Short mmCIF file of C-alpha atoms and ligand atoms in Angstrom, two decimals:
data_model
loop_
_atom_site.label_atom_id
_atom_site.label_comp_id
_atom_site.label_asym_id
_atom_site.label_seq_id
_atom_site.Cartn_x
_atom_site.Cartn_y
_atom_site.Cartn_z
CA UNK E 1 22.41 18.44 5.90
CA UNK E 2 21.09 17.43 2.17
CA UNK E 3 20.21 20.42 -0.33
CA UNK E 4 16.71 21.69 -0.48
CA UNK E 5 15.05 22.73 -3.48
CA UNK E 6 12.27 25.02 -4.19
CA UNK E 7 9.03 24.29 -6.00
CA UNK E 8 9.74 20.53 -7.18
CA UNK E 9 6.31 19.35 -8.80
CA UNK E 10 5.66 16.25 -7.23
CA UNK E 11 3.43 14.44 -9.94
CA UNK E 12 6.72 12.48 -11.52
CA UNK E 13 7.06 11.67 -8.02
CA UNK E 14 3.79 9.68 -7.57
CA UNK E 15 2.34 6.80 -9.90
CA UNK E 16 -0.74 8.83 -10.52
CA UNK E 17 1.26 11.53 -11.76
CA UNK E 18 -0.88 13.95 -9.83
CA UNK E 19 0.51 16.21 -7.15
CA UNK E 20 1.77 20.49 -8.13
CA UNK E 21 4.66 21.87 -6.26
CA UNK E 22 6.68 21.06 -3.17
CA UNK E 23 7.28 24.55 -1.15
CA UNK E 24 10.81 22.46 -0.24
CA UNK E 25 12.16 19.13 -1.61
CA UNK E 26 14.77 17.51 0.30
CA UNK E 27 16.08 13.63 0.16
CA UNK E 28 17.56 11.34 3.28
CA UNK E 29 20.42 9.25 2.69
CA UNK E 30 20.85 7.97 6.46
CA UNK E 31 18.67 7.33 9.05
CA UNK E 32 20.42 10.14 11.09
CA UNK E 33 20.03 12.72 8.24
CA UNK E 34 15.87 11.09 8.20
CA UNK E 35 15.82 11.89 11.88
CA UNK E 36 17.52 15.20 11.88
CA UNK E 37 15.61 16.91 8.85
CA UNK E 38 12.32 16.08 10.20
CA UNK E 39 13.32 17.04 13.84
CA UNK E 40 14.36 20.58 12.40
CA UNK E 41 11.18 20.85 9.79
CA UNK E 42 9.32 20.39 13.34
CA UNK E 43 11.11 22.73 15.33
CA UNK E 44 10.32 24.94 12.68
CA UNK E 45 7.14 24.25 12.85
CA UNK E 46 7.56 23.33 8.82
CA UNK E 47 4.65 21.09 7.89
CA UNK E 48 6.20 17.35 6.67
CA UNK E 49 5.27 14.76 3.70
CA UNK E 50 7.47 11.93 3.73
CA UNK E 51 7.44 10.49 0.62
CA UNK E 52 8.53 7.11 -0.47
CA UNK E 53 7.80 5.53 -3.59
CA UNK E 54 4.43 7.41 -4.02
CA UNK E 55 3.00 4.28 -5.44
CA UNK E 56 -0.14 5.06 -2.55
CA UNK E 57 -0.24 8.66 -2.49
CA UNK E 58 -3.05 11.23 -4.09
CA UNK E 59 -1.32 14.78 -4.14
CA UNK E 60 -3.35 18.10 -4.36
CA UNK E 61 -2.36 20.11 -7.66
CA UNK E 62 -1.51 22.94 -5.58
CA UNK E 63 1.09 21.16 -4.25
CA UNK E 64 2.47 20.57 -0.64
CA UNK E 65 3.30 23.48 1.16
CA UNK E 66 5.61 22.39 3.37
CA UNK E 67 8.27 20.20 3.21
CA UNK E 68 8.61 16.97 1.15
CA UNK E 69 11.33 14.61 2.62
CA UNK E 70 12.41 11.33 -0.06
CA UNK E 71 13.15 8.53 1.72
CA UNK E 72 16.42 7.22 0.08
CA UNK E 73 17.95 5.38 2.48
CA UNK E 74 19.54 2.35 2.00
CA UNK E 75 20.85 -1.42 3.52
CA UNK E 76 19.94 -5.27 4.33
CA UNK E 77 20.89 -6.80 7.39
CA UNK E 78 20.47 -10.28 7.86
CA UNK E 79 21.03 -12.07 11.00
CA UNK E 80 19.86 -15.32 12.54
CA UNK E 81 17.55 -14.86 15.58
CA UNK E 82 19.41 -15.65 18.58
CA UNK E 83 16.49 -17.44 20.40
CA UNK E 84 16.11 -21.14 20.38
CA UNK E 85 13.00 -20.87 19.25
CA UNK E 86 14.13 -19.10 16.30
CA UNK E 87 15.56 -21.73 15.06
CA UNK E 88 14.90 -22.01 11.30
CA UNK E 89 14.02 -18.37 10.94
CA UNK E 90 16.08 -15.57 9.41
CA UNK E 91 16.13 -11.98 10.68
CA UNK E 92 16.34 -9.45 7.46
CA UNK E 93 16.46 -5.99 8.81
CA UNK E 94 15.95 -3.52 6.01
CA UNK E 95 15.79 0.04 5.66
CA UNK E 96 12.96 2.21 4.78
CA UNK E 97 14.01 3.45 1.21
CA UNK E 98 14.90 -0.17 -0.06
CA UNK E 99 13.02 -0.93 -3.09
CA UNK E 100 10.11 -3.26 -1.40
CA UNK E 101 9.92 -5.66 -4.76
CA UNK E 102 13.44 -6.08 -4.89
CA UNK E 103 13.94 -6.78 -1.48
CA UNK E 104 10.98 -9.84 -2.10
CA UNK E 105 12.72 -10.80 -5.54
CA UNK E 106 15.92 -11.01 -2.89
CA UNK E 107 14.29 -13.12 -0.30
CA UNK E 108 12.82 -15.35 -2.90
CA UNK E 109 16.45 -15.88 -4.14
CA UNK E 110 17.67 -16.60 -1.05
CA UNK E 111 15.03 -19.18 0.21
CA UNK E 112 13.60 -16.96 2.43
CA UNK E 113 9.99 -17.55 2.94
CA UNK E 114 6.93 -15.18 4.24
CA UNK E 115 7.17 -12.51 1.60
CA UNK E 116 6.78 -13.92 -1.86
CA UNK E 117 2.96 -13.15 -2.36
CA UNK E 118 3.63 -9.84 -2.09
CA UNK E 119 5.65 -9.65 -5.15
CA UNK E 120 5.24 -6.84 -8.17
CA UNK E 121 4.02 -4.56 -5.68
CA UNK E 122 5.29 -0.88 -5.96
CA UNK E 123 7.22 1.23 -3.71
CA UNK E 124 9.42 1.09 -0.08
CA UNK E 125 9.82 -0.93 2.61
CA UNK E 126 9.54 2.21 5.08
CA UNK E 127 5.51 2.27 3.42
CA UNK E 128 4.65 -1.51 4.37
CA UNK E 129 3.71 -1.39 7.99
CA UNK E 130 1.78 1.63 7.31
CA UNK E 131 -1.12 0.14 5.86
CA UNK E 132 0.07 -3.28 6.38
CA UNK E 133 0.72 -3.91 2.74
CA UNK E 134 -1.09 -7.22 1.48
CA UNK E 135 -2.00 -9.09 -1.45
CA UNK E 136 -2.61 -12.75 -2.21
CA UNK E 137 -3.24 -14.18 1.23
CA UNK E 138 -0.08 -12.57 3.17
CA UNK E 139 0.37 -9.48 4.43
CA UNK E 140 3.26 -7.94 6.34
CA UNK E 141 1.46 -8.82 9.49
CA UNK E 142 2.51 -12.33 9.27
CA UNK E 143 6.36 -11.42 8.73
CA UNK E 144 7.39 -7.75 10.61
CA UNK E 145 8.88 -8.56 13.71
CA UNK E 146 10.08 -5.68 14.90
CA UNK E 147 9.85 -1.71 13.21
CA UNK E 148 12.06 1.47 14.08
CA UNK E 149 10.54 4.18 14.14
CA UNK E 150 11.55 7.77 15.16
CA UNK E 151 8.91 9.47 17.61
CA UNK E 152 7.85 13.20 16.40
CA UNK E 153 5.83 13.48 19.32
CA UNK E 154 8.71 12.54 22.03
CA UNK E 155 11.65 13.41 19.96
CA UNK E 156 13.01 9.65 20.66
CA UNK E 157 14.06 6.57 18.30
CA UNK E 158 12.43 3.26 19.42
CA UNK E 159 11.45 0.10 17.65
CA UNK E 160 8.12 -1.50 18.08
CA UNK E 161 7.38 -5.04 18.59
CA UNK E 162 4.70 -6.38 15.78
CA UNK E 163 1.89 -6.31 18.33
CA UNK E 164 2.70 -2.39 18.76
CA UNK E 165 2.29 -1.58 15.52
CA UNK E 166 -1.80 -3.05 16.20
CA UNK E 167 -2.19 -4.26 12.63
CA UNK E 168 -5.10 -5.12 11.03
CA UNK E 169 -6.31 -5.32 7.28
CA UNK E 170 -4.84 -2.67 5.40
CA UNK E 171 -4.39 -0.87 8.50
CA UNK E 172 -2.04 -0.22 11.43
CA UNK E 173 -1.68 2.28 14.98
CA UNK E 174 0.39 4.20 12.02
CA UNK E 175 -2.77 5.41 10.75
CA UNK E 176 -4.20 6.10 13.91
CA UNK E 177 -2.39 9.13 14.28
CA UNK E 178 -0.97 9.85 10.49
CA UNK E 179 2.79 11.19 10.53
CA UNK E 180 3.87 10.52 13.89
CA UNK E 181 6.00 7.95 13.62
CA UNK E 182 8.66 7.75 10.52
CA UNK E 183 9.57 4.21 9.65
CA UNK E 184 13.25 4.17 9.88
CA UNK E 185 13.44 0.64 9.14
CA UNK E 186 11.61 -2.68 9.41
CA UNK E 187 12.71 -5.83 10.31
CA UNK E 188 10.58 -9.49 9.24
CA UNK E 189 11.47 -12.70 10.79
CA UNK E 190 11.50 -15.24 7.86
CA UNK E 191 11.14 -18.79 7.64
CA UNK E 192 14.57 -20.47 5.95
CA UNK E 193 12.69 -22.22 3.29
CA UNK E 194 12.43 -22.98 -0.39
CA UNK E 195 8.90 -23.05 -0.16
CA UNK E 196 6.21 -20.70 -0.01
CA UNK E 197 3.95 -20.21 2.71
CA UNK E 198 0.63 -22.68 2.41
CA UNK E 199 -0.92 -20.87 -0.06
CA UNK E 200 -4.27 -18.98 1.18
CA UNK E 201 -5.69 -17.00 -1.72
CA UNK E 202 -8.17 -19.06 -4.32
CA UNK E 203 -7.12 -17.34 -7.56
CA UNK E 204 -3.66 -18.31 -6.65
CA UNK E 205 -4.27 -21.76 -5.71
CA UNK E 206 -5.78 -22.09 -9.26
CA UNK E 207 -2.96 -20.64 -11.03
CA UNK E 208 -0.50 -22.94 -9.54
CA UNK E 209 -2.54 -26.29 -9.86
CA UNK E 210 -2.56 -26.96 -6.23
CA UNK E 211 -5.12 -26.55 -3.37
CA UNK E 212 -5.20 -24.24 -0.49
CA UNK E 213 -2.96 -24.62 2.00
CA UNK E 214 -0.30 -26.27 -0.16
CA UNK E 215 3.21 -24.97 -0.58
CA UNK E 216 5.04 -24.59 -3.80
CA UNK E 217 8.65 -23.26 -4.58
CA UNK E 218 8.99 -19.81 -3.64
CA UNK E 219 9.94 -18.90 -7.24
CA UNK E 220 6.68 -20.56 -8.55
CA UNK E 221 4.51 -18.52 -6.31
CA UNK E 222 6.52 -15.47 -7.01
CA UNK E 223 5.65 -15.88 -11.22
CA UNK E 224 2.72 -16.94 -10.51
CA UNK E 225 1.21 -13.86 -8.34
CA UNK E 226 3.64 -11.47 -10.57
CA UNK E 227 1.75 -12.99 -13.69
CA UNK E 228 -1.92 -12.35 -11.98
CA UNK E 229 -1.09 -9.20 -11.19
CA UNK E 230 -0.02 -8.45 -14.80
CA UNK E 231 -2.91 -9.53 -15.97
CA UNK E 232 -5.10 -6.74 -13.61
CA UNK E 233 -2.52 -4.15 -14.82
CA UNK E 234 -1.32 -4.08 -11.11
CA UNK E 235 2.67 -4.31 -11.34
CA UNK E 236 4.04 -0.57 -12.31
CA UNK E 237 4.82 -0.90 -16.17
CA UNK E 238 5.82 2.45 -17.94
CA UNK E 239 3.75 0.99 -21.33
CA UNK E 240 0.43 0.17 -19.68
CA UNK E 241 -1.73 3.13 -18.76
CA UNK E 242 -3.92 1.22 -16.19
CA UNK E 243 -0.80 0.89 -14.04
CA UNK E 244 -0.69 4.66 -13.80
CA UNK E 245 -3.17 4.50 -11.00
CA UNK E 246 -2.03 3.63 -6.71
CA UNK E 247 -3.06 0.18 -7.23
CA UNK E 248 -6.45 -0.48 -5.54
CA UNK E 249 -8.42 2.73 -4.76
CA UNK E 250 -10.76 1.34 -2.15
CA UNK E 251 -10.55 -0.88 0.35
CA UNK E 252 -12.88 -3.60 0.67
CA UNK E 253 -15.58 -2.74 3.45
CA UNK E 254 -15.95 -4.90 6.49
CA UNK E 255 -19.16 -4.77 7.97
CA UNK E 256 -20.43 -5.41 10.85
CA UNK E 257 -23.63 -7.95 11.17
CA UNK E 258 -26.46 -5.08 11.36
CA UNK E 259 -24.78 -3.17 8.00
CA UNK E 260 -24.30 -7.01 6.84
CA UNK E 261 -28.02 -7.84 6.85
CA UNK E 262 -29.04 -4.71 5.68
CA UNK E 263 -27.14 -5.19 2.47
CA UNK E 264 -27.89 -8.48 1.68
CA UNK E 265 -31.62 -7.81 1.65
CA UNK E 266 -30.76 -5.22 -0.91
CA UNK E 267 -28.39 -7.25 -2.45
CA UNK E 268 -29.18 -11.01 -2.15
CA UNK E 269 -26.67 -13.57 -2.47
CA UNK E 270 -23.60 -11.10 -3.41
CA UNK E 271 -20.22 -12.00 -2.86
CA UNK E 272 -19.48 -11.81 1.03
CA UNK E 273 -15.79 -13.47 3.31
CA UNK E 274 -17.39 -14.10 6.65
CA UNK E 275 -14.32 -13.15 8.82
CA UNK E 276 -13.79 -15.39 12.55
CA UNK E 277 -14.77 -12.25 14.44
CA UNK E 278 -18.31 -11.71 12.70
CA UNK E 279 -17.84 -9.04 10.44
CA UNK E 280 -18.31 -9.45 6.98
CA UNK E 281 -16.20 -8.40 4.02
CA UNK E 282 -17.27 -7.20 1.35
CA UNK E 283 -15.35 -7.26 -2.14
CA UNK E 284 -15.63 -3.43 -3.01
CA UNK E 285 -14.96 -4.50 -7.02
CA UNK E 286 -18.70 -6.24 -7.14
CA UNK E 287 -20.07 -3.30 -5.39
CA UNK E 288 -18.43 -0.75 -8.01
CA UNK E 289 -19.47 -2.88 -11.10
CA UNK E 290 -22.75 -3.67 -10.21
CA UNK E 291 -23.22 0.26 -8.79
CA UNK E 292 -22.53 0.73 -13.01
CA UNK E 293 -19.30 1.24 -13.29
CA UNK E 294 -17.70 -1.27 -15.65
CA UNK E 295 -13.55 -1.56 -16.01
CA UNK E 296 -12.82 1.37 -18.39
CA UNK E 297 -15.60 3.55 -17.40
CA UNK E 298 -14.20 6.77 -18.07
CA UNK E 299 -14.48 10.57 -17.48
CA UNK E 300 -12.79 13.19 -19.44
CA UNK E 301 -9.04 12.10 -19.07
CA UNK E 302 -9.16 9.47 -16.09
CA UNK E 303 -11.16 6.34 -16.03
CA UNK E 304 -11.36 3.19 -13.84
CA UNK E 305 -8.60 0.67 -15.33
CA UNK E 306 -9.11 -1.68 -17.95
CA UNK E 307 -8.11 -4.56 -16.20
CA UNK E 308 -9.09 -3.96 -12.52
CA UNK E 309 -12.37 -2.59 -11.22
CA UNK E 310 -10.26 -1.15 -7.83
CA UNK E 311 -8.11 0.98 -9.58
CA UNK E 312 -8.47 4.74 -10.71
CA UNK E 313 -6.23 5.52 -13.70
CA UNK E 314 -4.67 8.50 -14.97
CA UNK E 315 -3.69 6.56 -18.11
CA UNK E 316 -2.26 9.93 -20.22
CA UNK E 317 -0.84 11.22 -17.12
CA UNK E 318 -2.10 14.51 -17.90
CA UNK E 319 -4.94 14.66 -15.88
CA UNK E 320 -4.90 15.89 -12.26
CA UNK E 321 -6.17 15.10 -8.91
CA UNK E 322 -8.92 17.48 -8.97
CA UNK E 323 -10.16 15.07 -12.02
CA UNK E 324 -9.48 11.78 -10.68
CA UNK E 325 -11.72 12.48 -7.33
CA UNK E 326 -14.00 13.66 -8.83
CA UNK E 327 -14.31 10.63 -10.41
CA UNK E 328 -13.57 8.58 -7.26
CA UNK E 329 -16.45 10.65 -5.68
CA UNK E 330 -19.36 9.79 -8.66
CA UNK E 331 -17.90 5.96 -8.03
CA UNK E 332 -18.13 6.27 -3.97
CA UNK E 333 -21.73 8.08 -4.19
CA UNK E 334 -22.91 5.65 -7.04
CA UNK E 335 -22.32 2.61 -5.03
CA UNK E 336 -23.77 4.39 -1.62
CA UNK E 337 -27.08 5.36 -3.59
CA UNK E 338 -27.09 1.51 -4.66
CA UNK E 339 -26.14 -0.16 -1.62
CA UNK E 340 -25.96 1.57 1.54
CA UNK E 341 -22.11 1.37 2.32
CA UNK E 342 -19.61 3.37 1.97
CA UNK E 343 -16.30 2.69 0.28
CA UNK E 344 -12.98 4.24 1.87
CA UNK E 345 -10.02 5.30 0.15
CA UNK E 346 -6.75 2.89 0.54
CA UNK E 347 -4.80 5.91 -0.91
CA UNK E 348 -3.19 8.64 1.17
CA UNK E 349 -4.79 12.30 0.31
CA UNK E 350 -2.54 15.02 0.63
CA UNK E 351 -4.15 18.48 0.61
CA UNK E 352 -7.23 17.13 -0.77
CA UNK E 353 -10.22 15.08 -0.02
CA UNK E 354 -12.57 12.71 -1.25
C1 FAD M 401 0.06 -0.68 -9.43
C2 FAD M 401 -0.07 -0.70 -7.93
C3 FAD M 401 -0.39 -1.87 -7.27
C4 FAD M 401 -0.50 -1.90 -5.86
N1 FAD M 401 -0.81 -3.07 -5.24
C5 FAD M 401 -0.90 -3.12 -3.89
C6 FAD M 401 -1.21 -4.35 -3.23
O1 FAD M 401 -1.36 -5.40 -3.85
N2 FAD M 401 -1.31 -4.34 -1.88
C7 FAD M 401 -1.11 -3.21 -1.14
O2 FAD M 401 -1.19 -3.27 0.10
N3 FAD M 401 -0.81 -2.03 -1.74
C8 FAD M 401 -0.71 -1.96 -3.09
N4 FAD M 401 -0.44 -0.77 -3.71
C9 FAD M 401 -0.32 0.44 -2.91
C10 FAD M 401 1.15 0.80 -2.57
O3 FAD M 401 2.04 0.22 -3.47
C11 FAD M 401 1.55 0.38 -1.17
O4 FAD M 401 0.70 0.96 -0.23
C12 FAD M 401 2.99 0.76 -0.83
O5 FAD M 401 3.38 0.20 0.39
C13 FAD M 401 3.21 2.26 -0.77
O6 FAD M 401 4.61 2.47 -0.68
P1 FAD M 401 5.28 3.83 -1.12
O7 FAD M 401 6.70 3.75 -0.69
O8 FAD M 401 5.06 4.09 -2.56
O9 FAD M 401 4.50 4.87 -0.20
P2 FAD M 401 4.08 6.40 -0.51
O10 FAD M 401 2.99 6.38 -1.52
O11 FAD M 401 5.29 7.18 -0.85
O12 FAD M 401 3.55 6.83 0.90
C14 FAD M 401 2.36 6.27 1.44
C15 FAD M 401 2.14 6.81 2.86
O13 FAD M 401 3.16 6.31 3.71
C16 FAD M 401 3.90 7.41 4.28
N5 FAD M 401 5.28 6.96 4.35
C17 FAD M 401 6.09 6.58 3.33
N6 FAD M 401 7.30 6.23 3.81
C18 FAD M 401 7.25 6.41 5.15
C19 FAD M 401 8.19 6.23 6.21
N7 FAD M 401 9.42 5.78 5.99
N8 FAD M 401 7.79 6.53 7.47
C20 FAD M 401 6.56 6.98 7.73
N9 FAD M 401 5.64 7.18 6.77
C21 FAD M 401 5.97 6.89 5.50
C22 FAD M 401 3.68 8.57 3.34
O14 FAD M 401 3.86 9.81 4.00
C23 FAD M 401 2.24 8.32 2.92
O15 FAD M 401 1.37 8.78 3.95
C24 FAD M 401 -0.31 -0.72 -5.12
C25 FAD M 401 0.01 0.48 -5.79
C26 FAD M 401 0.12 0.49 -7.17
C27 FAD M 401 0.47 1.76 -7.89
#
């Protein structure tokens, strides 16, 4: 069984750089050693953070008192589905502590297509059926084909077909009942292609010189979204302060039509995405600035990011998470008072709350 170590802080740990002391540290190498640590922690009755890359994580500065497993687990299968009608398709099983953006950089490589808009951002693979991890008109949704997941409630390893794992945006059955199920690994069914997927997101269309729906090589729309992303300080980079922040803070809100018509009589003609099932999204970055809060609006040592409305920064690193909620909470309640909705919190809290 790996080593466990005593009162590890956990802020180096997290791209924040918030989060005090770990009552026990301990990495996985395997997914038996995964399995069998957290088994015993719950026999124990031990409380459990897995942690991956912590690129979505908000940790208390007391610390976790329990114990914090690293997911460092490693391995790429690829295989070619077996079905006829997988013909064309490649089947790239990967486990959870694989580096997600290196896996994409690997796919794009390859001429493996599905992935490539969700290059530059931070963290595992284990982490991206969580909150089905999305940006630039794809999300994981579109590509995980199957997930393995050990069980905590029934002690057994499974895997998960996609429609299991009842995604949605930025959201899964994984959050439905947080910690029960630890990713092992996560298999996506990819197209074998050297283009992209038809490209779905406006700003990206535009930076390619194409129109929606077209496809590009998949190394053009890997630059291109890695180059956007830059720009919005949104790909981890150890000599820009607004990327020490767990990308975007809030989610946007969907609302549904009563909430919807309320708002735009407060608000007429803001931004809206009328979504096929009636709800109505609403692009949480206009609500924040026109609540008041520019980019760089700051308070004492954190501030909302230079570049990106979305993002809460701890650009110093020296601030904790007591500071950064409370900004989070002046930024939730300003936009309530001027608006009527409520923004939610993409990031996981551990052992605090907003
Ligand atoms: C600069 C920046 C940009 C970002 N951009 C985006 C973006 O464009 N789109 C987007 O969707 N997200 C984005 N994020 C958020 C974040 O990168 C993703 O949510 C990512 O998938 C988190 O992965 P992680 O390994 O760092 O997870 P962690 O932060 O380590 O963990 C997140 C949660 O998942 C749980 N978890 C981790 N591994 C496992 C596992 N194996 N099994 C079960 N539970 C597990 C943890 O316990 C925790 O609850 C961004 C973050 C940053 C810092």
């Amino acid at each position: 069984m790996a080593d466990r170590l005593a009162g590890v802080p956990l802020a180096p740990y997290t791209t924040l750089r918030t989060g005090g002391p770990a009552r026990a540290f301990t990495q996985a190498r395997t997914q038996d050693e995964l399995v069998a640590i957290v088994a015993e922690a719950d026999h124990e009755g031990e409380p459990v953070l897995v942690l991956g890359g912590g690129s979505n994580l908000v940790v208390s500065d007391d610390g976790f008192d329990g114990l914090v497993v690293r997911v460092v687990t490693r391995g790429v299968d690829v295989t070619a589905p077996t079905s006829a009608a997988g013909d064309g398709r490649v089947l790239v099983t990967v486990q959870a502590g694989e580096d997600w953006d290196a896996l994409v950089a690997r796919c794009v490589a390859e001429g493996w297509s599905g992935v490539e808009c969700l290059s530059g951002i931070p963290g595992l693979v284990g982490s991206t059926p969580i909150q089905n991890v999305g940006a630039y008109g794809q999300d994981v949704s579109q590509t995980v084909a199957a997930v393995r997941v050990y069980d905590r409630a029934t002690g057994e390893v499974g895997d998960l077909t996609a429609a299991e794992c009842g995604f949605a945006y930025r959201h899964s059955a994984f959050k439905h009942d947080p910690g029960r199920h630890m990713v092992l690994a996560v298999t996506y069914a990819l197209e074998r292609s050297p283009l992209s997927g038809p490209v779905a997101y406006k700003e990206l269309a535009t930076r390619l010189g194409v129109e929606i729906g077209a496809r590009v090589p998949l190394a053009d729309a890997r630059e291109a979204v890695l180059e956007l992303r830059r720009g919005k300080g949104m790909v981890l980079d150890p000599d820009d302060p607004d990327t020490r922040s767990a990308g975007s803070f809030f989610t946007n809100p969907v609302l549904g039509p009563e909430e919807a018509a309320a708002l735009a009589l407060r608000a007429p003609g803001h931004p809206r995405w009328d979504m096929p099932d009636g709800t109505v999204k609403i692009p949480a970055a206009w609500l924040i600035e026109n609540a008041g809060f520019p980019k760089g609006y700051e308070r004492g040592r954190v501030r909302i990011s230079t570049k990106h409305t979305l993002a809460l920064t701890n650009p110093s690193g020296e601030a904790g998470a007591t500071e950064l909620l409370a900004l989070a909470r002046e930024v939730r309640d300003g936009v309530h008072e001027k608006f009527g909705v409520w923004l939610v919190n993409e990031p996981v809290l551990v052992g605090v709350r907003l």
